[in-house]
Each structure stands twice: as C-alpha cells, then as structure tokens.
Short mmCIF file of C-alpha atoms and ligand atoms in Angstrom, two decimals:
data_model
loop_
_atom_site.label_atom_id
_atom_site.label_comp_id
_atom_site.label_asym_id
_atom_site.label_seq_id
_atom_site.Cartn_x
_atom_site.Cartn_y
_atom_site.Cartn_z
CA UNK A 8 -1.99 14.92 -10.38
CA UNK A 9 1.39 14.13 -9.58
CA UNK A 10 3.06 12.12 -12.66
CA UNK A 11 6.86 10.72 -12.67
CA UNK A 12 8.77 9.62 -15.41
CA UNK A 13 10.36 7.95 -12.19
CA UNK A 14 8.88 4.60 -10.83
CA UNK A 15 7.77 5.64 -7.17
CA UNK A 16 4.05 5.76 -5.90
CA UNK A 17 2.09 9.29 -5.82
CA UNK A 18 1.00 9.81 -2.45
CA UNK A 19 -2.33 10.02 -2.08
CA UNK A 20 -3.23 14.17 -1.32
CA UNK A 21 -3.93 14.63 2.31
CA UNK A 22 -5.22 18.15 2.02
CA UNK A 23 -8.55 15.55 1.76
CA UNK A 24 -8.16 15.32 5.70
CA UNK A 25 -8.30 18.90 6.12
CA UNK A 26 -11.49 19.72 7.37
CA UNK A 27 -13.04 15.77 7.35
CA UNK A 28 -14.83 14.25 10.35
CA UNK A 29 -12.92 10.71 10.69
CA UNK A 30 -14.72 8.28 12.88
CA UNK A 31 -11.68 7.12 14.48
CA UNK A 32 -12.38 3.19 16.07
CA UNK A 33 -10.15 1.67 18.18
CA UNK A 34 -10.41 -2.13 18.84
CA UNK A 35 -8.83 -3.83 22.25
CA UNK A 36 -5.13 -5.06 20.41
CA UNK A 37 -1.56 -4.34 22.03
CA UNK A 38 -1.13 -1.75 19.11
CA UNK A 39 -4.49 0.29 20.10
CA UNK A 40 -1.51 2.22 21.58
CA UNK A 41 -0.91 3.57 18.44
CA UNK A 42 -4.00 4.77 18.02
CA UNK A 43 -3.35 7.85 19.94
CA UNK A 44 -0.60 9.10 17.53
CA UNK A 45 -2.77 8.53 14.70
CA UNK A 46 -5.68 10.61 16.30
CA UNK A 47 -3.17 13.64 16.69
CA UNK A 48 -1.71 13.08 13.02
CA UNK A 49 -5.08 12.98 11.99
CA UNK A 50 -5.97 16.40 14.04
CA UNK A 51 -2.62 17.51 12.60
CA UNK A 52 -3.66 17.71 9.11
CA UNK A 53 -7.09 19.42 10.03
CA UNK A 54 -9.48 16.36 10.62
CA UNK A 55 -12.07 16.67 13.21
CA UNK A 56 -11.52 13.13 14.64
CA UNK A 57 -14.25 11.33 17.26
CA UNK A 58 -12.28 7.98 18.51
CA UNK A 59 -14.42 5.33 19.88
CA UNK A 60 -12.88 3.10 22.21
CA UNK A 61 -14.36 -0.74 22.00
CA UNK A 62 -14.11 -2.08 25.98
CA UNK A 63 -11.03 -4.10 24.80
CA UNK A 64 -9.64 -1.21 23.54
CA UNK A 65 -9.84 0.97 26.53
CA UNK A 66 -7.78 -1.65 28.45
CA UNK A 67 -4.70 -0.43 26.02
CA UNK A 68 -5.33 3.02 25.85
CA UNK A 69 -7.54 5.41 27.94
CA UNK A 70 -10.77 7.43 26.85
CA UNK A 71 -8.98 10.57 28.58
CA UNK A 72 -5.87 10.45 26.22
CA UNK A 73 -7.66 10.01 23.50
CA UNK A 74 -10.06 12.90 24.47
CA UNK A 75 -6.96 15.27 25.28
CA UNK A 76 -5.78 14.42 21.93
CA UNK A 77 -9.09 15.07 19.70
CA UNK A 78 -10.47 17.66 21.58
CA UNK A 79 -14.24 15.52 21.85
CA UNK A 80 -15.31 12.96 24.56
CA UNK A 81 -14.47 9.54 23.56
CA UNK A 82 -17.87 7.27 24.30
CA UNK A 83 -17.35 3.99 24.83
CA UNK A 84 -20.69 2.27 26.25
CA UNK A 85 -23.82 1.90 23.89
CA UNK A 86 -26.02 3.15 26.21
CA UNK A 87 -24.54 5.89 27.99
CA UNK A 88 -26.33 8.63 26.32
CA UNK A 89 -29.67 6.19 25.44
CA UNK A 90 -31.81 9.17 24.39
CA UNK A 91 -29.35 10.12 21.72
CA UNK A 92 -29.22 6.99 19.47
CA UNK A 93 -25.44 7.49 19.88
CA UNK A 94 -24.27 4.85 17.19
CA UNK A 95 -26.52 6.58 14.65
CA UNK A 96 -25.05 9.95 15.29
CA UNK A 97 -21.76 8.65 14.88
CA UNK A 98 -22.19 7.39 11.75
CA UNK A 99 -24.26 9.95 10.43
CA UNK A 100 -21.56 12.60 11.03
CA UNK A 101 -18.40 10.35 9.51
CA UNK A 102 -17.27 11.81 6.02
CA UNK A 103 -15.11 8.27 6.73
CA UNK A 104 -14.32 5.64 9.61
CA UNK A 105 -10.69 4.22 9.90
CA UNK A 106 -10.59 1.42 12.54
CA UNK A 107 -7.07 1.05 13.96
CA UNK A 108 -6.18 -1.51 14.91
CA UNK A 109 -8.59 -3.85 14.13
CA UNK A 110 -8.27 -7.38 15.74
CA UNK A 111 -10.08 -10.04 14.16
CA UNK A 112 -13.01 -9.61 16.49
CA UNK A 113 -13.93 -6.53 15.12
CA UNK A 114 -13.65 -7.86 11.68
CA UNK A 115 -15.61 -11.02 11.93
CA UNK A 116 -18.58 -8.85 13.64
CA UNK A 117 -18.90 -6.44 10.56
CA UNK A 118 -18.02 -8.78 7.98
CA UNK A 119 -21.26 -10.89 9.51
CA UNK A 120 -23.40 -7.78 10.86
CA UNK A 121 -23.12 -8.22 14.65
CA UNK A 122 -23.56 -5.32 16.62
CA UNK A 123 -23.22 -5.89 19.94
CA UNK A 124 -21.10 -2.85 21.27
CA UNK A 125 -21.01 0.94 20.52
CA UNK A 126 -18.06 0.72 17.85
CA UNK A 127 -19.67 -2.51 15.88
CA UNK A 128 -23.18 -0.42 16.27
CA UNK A 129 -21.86 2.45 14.49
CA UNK A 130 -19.70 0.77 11.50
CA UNK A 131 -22.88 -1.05 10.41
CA UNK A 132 -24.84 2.45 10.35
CA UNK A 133 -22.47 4.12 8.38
CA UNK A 134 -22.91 5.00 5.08
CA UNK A 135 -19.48 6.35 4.63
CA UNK A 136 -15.92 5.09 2.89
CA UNK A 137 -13.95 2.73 5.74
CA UNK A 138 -10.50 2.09 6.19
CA UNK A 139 -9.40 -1.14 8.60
CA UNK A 140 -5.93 -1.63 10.13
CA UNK A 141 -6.02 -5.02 11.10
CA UNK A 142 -3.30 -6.17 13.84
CA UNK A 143 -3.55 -9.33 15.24
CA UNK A 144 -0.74 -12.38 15.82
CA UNK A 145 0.17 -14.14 12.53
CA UNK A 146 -1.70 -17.16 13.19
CA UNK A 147 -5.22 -15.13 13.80
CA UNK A 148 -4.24 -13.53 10.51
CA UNK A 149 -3.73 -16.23 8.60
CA UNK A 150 -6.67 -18.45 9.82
CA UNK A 151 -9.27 -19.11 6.49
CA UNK A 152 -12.07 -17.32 8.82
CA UNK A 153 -10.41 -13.87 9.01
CA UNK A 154 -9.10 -14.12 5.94
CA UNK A 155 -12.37 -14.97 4.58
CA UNK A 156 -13.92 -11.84 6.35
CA UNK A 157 -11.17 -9.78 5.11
CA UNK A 158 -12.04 -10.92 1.38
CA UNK A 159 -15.89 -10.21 2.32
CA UNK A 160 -15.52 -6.53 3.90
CA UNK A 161 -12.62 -5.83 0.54
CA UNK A 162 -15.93 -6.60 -1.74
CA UNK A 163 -18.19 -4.35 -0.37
CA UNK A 164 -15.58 -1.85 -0.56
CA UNK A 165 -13.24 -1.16 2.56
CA UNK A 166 -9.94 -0.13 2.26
CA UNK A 167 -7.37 -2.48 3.85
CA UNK A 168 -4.21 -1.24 5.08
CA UNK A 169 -1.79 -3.67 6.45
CA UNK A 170 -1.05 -5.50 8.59
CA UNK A 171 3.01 -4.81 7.98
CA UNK A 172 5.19 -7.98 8.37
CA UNK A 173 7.44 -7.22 11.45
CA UNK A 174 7.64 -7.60 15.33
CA UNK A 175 4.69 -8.39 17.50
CA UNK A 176 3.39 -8.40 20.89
CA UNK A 177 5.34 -11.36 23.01
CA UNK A 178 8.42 -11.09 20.86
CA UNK A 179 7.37 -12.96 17.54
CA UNK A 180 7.88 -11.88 14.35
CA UNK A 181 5.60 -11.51 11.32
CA UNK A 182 2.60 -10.76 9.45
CA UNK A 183 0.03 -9.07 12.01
CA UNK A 184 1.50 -5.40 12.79
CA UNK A 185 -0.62 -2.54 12.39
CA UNK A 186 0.72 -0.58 9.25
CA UNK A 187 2.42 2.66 9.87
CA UNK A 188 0.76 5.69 10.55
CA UNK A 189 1.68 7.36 7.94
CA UNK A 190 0.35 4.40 5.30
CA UNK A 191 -3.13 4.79 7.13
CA UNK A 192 -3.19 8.54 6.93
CA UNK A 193 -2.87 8.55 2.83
CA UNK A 194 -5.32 5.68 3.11
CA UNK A 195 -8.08 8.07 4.49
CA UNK A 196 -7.03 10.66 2.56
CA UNK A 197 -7.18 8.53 -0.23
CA UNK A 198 -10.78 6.87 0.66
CA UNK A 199 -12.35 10.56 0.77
CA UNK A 200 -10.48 11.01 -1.93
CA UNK A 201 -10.97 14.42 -3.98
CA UNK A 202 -14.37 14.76 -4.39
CA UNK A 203 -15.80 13.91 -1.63
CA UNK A 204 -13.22 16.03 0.62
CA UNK A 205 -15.51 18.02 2.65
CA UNK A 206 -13.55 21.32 1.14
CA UNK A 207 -14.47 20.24 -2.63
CA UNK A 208 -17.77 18.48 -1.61
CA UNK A 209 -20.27 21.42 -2.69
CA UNK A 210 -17.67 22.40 -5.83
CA UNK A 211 -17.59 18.73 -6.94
CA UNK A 212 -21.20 18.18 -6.69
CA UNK A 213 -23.44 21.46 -7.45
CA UNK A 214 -21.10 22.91 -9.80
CA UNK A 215 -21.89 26.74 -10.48
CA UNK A 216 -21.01 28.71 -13.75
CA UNK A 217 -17.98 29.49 -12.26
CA UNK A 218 -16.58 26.65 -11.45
CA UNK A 219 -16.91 24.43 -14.80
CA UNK A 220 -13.63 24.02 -16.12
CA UNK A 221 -14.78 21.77 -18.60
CA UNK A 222 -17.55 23.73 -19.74
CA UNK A 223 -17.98 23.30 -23.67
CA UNK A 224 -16.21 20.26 -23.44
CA UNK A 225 -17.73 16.99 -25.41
CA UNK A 226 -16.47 13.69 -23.72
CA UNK A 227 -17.61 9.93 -24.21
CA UNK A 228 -17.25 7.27 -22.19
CA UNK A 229 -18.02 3.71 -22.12
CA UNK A 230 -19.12 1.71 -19.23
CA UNK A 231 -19.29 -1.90 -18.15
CA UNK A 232 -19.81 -5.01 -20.03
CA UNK A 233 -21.58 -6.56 -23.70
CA UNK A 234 -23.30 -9.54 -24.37
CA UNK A 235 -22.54 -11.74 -27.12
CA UNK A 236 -25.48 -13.48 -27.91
CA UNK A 237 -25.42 -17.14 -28.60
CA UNK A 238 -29.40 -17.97 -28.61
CA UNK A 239 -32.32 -16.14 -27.36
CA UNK A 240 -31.14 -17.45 -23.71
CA UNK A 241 -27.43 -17.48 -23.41
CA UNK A 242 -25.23 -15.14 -23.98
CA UNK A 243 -20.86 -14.70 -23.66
CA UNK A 244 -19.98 -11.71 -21.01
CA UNK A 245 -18.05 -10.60 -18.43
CA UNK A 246 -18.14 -9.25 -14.97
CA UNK A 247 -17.89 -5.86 -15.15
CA UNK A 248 -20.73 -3.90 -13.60
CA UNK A 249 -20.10 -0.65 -15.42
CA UNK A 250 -18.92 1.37 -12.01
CA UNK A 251 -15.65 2.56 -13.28
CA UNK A 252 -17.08 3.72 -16.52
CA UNK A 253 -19.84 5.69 -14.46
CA UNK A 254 -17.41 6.96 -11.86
CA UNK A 255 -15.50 8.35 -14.98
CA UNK A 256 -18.71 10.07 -16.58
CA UNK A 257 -19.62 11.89 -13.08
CA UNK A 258 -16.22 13.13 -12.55
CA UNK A 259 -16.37 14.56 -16.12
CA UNK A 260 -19.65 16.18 -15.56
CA UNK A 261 -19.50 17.69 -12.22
CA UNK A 262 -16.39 19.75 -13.77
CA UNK A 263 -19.11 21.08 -16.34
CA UNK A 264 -18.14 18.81 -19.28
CA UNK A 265 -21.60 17.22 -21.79
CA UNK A 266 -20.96 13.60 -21.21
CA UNK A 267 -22.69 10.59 -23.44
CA UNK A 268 -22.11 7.76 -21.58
CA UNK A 269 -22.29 4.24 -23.41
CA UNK A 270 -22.83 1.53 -21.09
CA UNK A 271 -23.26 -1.83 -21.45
CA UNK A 272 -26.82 -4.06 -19.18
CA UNK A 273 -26.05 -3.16 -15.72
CA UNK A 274 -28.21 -1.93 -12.13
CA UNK A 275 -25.68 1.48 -12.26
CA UNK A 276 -27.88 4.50 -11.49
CA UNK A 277 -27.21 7.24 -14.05
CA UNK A 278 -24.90 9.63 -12.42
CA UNK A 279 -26.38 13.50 -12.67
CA UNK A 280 -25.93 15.37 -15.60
CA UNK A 281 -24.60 12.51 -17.65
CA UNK A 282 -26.76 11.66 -21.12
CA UNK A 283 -26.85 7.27 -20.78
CA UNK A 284 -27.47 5.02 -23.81
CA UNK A 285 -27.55 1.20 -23.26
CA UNK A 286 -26.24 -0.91 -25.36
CA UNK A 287 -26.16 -4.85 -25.32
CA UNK A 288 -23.72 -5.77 -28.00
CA UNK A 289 -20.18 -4.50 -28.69
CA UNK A 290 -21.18 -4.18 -32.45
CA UNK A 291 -24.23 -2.10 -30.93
CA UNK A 292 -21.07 0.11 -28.56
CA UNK A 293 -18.64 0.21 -31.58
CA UNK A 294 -21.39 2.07 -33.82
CA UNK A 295 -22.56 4.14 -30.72
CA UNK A 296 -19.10 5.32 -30.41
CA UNK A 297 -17.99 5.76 -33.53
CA UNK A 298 -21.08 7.70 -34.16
CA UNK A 299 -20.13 10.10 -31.89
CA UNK A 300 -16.04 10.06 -31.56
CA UNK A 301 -15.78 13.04 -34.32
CA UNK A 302 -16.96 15.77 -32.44
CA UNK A 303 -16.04 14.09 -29.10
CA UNK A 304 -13.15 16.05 -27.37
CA UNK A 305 -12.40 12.65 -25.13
CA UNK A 306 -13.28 9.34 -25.58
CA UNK A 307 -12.77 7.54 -22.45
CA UNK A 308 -13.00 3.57 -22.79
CA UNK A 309 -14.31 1.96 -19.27
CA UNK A 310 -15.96 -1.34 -20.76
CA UNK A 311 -14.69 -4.27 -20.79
CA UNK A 312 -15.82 -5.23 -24.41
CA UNK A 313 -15.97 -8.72 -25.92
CA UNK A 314 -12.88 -9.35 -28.00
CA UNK A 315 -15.01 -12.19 -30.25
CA UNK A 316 -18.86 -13.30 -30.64
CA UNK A 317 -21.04 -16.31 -31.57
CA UNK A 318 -20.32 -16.93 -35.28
CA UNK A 319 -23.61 -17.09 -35.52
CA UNK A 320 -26.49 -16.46 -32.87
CA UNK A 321 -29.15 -18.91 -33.24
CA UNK A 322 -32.78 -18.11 -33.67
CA UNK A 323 -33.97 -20.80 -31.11
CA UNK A 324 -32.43 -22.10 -28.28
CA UNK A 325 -30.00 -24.53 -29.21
CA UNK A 326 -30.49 -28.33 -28.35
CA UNK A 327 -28.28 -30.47 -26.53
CA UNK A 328 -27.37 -33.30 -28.62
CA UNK A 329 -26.71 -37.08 -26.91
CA UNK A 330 -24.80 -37.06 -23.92
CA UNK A 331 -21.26 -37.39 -24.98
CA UNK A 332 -21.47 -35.11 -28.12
CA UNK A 333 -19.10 -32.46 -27.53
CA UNK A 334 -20.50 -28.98 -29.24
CA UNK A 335 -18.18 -26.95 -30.85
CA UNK A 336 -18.61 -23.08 -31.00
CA UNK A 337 -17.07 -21.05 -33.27
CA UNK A 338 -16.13 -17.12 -32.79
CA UNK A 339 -15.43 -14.48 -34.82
CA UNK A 340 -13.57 -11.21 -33.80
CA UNK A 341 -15.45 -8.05 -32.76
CA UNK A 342 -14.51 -4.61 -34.14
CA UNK A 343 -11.88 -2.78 -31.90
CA UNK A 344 -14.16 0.15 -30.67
CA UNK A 345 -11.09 2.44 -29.40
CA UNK A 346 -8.70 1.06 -32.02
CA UNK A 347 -10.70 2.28 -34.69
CA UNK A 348 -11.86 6.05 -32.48
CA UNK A 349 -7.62 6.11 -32.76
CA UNK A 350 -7.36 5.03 -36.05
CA UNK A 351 -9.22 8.27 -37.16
CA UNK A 352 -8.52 10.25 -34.20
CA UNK A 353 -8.10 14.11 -34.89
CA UNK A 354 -5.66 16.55 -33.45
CA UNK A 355 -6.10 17.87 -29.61
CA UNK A 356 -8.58 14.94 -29.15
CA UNK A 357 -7.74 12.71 -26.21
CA UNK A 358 -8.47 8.92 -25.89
CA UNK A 359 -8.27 6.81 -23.10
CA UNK A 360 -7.92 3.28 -22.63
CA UNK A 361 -8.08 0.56 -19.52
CA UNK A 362 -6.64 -2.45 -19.68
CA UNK A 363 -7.32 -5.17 -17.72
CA UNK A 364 -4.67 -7.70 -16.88
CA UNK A 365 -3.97 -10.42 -14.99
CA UNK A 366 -0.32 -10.35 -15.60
CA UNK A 367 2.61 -8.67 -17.24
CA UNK A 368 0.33 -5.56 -16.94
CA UNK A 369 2.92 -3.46 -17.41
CA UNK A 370 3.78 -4.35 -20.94
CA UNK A 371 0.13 -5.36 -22.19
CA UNK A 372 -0.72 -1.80 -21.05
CA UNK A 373 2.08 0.01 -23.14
CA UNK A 374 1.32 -2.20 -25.96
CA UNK A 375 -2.34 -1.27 -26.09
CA UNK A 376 -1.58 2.34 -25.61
CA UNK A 377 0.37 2.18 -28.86
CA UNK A 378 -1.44 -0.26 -30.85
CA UNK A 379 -4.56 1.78 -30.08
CA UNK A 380 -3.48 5.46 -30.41
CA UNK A 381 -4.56 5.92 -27.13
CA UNK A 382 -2.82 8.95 -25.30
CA UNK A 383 -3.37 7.54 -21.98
CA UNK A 384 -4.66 3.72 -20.53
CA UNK A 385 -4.71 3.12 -17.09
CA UNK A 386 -3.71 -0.49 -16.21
CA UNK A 387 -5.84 -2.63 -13.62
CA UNK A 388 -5.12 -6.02 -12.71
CA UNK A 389 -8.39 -8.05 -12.24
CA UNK A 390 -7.55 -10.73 -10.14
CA UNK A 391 -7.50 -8.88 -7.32
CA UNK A 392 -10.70 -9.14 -4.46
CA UNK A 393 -10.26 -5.04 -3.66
CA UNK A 394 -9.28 -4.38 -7.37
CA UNK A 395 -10.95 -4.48 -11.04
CA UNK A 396 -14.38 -5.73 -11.21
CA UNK A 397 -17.64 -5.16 -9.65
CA UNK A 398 -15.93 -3.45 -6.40
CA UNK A 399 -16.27 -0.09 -5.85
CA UNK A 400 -11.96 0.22 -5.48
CA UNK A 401 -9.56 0.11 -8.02
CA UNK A 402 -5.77 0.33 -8.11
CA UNK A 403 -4.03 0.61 -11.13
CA UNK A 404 -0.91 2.21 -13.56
CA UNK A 405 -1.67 5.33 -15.18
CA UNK A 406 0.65 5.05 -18.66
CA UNK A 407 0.39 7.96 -20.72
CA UNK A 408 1.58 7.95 -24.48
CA UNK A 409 3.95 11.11 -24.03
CA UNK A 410 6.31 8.31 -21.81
CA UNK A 411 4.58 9.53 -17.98
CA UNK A 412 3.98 6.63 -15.34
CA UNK A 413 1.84 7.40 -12.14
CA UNK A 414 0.93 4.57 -9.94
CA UNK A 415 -2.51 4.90 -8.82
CA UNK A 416 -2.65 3.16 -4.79
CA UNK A 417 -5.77 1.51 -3.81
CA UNK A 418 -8.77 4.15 -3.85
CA UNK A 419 -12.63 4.24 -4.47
CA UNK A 420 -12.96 4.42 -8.05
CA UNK A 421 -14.38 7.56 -7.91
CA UNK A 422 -11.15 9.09 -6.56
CA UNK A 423 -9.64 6.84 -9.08
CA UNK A 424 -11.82 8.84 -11.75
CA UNK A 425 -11.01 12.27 -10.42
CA UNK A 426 -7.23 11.79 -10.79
CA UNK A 427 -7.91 10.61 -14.35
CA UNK A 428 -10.00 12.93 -15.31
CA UNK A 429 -7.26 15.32 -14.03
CA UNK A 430 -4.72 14.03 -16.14
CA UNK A 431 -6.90 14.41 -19.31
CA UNK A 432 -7.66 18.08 -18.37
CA UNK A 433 -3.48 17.98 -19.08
CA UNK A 434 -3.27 16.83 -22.22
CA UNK A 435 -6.35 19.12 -23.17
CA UNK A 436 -5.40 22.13 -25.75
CA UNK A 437 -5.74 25.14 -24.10
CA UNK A 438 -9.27 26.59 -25.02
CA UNK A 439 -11.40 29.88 -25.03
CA UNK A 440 -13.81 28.37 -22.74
CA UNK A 441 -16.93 27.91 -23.00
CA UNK A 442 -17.58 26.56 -26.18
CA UNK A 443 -19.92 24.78 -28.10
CA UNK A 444 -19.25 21.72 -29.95
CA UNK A 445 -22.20 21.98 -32.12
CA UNK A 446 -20.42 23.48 -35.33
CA UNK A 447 -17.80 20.86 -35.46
O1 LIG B 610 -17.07 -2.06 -14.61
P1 LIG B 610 -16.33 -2.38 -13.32
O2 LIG B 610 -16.95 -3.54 -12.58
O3 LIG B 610 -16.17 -1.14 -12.46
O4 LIG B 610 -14.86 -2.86 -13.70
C1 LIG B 610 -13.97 -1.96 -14.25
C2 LIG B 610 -13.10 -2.59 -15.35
C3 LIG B 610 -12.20 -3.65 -14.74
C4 LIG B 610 -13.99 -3.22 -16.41
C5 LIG B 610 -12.28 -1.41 -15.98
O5 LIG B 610 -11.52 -0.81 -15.00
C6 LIG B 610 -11.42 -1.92 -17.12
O6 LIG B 610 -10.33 -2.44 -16.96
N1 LIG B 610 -11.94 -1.76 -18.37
C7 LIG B 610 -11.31 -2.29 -19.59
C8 LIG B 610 -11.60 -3.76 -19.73
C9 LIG B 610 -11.06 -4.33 -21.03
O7 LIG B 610 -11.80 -4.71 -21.86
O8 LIG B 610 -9.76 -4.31 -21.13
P2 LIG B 610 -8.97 -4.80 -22.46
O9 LIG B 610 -7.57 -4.85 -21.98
O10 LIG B 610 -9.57 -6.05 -22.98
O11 LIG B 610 -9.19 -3.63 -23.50
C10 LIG B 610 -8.32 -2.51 -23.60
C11 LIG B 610 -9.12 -1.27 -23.99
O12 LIG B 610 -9.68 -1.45 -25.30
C12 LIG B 610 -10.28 -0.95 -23.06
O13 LIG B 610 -10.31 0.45 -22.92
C13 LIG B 610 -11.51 -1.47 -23.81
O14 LIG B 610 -12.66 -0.69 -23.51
C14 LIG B 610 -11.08 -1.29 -25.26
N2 LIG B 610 -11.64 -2.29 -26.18
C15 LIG B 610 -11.43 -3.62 -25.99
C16 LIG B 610 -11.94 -4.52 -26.89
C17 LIG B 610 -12.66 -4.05 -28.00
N3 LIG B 610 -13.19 -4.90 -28.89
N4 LIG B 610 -12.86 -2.74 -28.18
C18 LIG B 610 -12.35 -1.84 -27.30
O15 LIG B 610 -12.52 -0.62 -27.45
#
C-alpha cells in the first residue's frame, strides 16, 4: 500500500483490470461518446471488456466502434440470440459492470428493478461489484427522484463516480458531466479491488502452504455492534452490521493468519477459516478481548462499541408512568476495550483502531490513535449514504501512529480490508515464519 506523509489520494491499483471481464453498459446520453475511449483504456490495461449498447445509446455511438475497439460483438436487442438467455450470460461472466454514462433512465430502472431492455436485463442478474457514471443535464440530476435512486443503488452497494461539474450538451454549464475516464478506470479497479482481481482470485481465496504470509500469525478482531440492555425488551445500540469487522477477519485469514473474531448480534455469515464468538454486551467484548489480546499478534477494533450503558438494567420491563412524567435514565461509562488492549500492549504487537466521525475526523482520529496506543486507526465518516454503516463501501483516512496518512477512496470494504491488512503486515516484526503462538 502506497502511504504519504504528503496529503494526496493513493490511486486505487489498476493492475486489478488486468485480466477482469468488465461488463461495459452504455446508456443513450450525448457523452455515450465517451464510452468508446473508456472501452479501449479499459482493453489497455488488460480487461476483457463486452459493451452493451442500450437502443438510446446506439444513437450516440455505434455497435461497430465499439466492437472494433473490444474485440467482441456488442449485442444490443434482448432477443437476438433467444436460445442463449443472453442477459444471464452477461452477467454471469462480469467480474464487474461499469455503466457509462448512465442517464437517469437507466438509474431509475435498476434502482426499482425494471428490466425491460438487454442492458437493464443484465444489471439486475448480476451478482457482481457495479460502478455508474451518471451524466445527465443538471436539472435531471438534481430532481429528488434521481437523487433518491442514486441514494437507493449507493445502499446496496454501487460505486458512484461523478457526474463532474462542468460543460454540457447545448452549452450549459454544471453538475451532470460524466467523470473523467481516468476517475472511472481507478473506480473499477478499485470495486474489484485486490482480492477479487481475477489474477489474485484463487491466491486470495484457496490459499495453499505456500502462499500464507501470515501463517503463525494470531490476530483479533472485533465486529459490529453491542447492546446495552435497559430491560428484558429494550436495549441502547447502534447501526453497525458487523461487515467491516468481518471483511477485516477474511482478509486476515485468507493470507494464512488464526483469526478470533468477536462480533457483536448481527445476520453476517462467518467468513471461512475465521473462529466467531458472539457477544451481546461491550462488558461481554471487553473481557472477550482482553482475554485474548496477550498472545494476540493484532488486535484489530471494527465494532462500534457503546461508550455508556443502563445504570442499571431492569429485571422487568419498565412501566410507563402518567402521561406527562418525563423518565430519566441514567448511564454509566463502559470499559475502553482497545484503550485498555493498549494500555498493556507488548512490543511488536499491532493494534488497530476505527473511528467513526461525523466531523473534524481528522483530529478525533489522531486523538484516538494516541489516547489509545493504537499504531494505526482508520477514520470513516458515518454520515455518508455510500460510507460507514451497514453498506458494503467504505471510504476513509488511514492514520498510522509512526506520522503516515493514506487516504483510502471509496471501495468495497473488502478492498478496504485488504489495504489494511496490508499496512499491518508493515508494521509486523520480521518473523521466522511459521510459528506457533501456543507457547506465548
Ligand atoms: O459494521 P459496519 O456496518 O460495516 O460499519 C463499520 C463501522 C462504521 C462500524 C466501522 O467502520 C467503524 O468505524 N468502527 C468503529 C466504530 C466506533 O465505535 O468508533 P469510535 O470512534 O467510537 O471508537 C474508536 C475505536 O475504539 C474503535 O476501534 C472502537 O472499536 C474502539 N472502542 C470504542 C469504545 C469502547 N468502549 N471501546 C473500544 O474499544
């Protein structure tokens, strides 16, 4: 991972495109121009690119020059090749779809599941990361129904590049032009991200003896959110959903590393290879971790813990009183679970923070890394639709304690996790690997 003392972004690595098969759509906007110099940057740095032309689309830019350029037929009519289930295939053979430009047609269609065309077909088959380019006239990007879809399709996941602010079509000027191409190459670089590039795809996910680097290696990681318990039926929490901390505890294991993952109630599936206790409480975290932080190598801290409890948590449900009693509730301060893992924290062992802000995230970040003994925190704001929690993108600041700043652009978290995970391996004393922890 690329790390500056220096304030500008890390681009994303596009040696991710080499080798990837983009599903490249193409929706009927003045700019759909453009998307014949994306296809050949794409083919440029090694993708194998199939365009798909919506009707519109083809009215701006021709099947044929997009064929020349990708070296495949472009298909443009659901039905052309009936016996093939064409959408399907399309879909099933994306490692990711980038749809440039995409006019607010396109987007209202998959934010709502319509599928009436070949390119709408495909997007809702695939089961692959997406990247949208909208372009479109100010106005149609600023009405409350596209932005509204944009919001919706940024939840469940897809990348949003653009739209630049800058000339458009009929000589106005403004919000609606399709982002450069070289801002929506990184951003499909970035949504296969490392590890699930096709080149790293068998490495990252069968590793073999080989190919462990963090064999021997003890990490712990905490995941999503705690409960604070009030009565039997309420409870204080939060809205994490545990995905970061999970995406975190994969990435660790698929490089070989024994990974106890702590993780607060949550529908996350256990990721392979990764040992999962649940815990409800962040008293019930803070002994699971400290249990385990001596002979843990990294402690990695995902969850979003509850800074204060309940006083007291009531053995029945509690009763309203008349209708204009106010109820007061008192709280008392939970333990610091990684502020106490630093207070005790023992040479070549590396802990790692997030901290999630909603402003000055900057300066809460550095403060925590400090007041915490972390040796790195990555900062996330949380007000953001794409960022944070319960999505499955984050973008963030990666501070590290030795005075290193890498901004971390908008990814899939578990690209997000890979790059961490890479600059842990950094700050990791150089071992005889493999090793067992067991003696320690
Ligand atoms: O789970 P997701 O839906 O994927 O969302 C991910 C996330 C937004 C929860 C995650 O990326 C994140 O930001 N996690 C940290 C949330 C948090 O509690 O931040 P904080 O700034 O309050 O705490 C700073 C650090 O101290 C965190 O590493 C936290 O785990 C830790 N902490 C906090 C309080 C406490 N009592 N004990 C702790 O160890």
């Amino acid at each position: 991972m690329t790390e500056h003392p220096a304030t500008e972004p890390a681009a994303p690595d596009r040696a991710a495109l080499q080798g990837a098969r983009v599903l490249l759509g193409v929706s009927g906007g003045v700019a759909a121009y453009k998307a014949a110099l994306l296809a050949r940057g794409l083919v440029t740095h090694g993708a194998q690119v199939q365009a798909v032309l919506t009707d519109a689309a083809a009215r701006f830019v021709t099947p044929a020059q997009l064929a020349a350029l990708t070296g495949r037929p472009v298909p443009t009519d659901l039905f052309e090749d009936a016996h093939r289930i064409v959408h399907v295939d399309l879909a099933r053979q994306a490692d990711v779809a980038a749809v440039a430009p995409a006019t607010a047609n396109v987007l209202g269609k998959l934010a709502h599941g319509l599928a009436d065309d070949l390119l709408s077909s495909a997007l809702l088959c695939l089961d692959a990361p997406l990247v949208l380019a909208p372009a479109m006239h100010t106005e149609m990007w600023e009405h409350p129904a596209v932005t509204a879809n944009v919001a919706m399709l940024r939840e469940r996941g897809a990348l949003m590049v653009g739209p630049d602010h800058g000339p458009l079509a009929g000589g106005d000027h403004g919000p609606g032009r399709l982002a450069e191409e070289d801002a929506i190459l990184d951003a499909v670089a970035a949504a296969l991200g490392p590890s699930t590039a096709p080149a790293q795809a068998t490495a990252s996910t069968q590793p073999t003896a080989g190919d462990e680097p963090l064999a021997g290696l003890h990490a712990v990681v905490t995941a999503g959110a705690t409960r604070e318990h009030l009565d039997p039926v309420r409870y204080l929490t939060n809205r994490a959903s545990g995905r970061m901390g999970y995406a975190v505890a994969g990435a660790l294991a698929r490089r070989g590393a024994t990974v106890e993952l702590i993780a607060g109630p949550g529908e996350q599936p256990d990721p392979a290879g990764v040992t999962v206790q649940r815990v409800e409480t962040a008293r019930e975290m803070h002994a699971a971790v400290l249990a385990r932080a001596d002979v843990a190598d990294v402690v990695v801290g995902a969850a979003a813990v509850a800074d204060f409890r309940p006083a007291e948590t009531a053995a029945h449900k509690r009763k309203k009183g008349a209708p204009d009693e106010t109820e007061q509730l008192t709280l008392v301060r939970n333990p610091d679970i990684l502020g106490d893992v630093g207070a005790r924290k023992r040479p070549g062992q590396v802990l790692v923070g997030f901290a999630a802000e909603t402003q000055d995230e900057e300066a809460q970040g550095a403060d925590k890394l400090a007041r915490k003994g972390l040796d790195l925190i990555v900062v996330n704001r949380v007000d953001a639709p794409d960022a944070g929690f319960a999505v499955d993108t984050n973008r963030g600041l990666l501070l590290g304690a030795d005075g290193t700043r890498a901004e971390l652009p908008l990814m899939r978290k578990d690209a997000l996790a890979d790059r961490l995970v890479e600059a842990i391996v950094a700050r990791l004393p150089s071992r005889d690997l493999p090793q067992t922890n067991a003696d320690r």
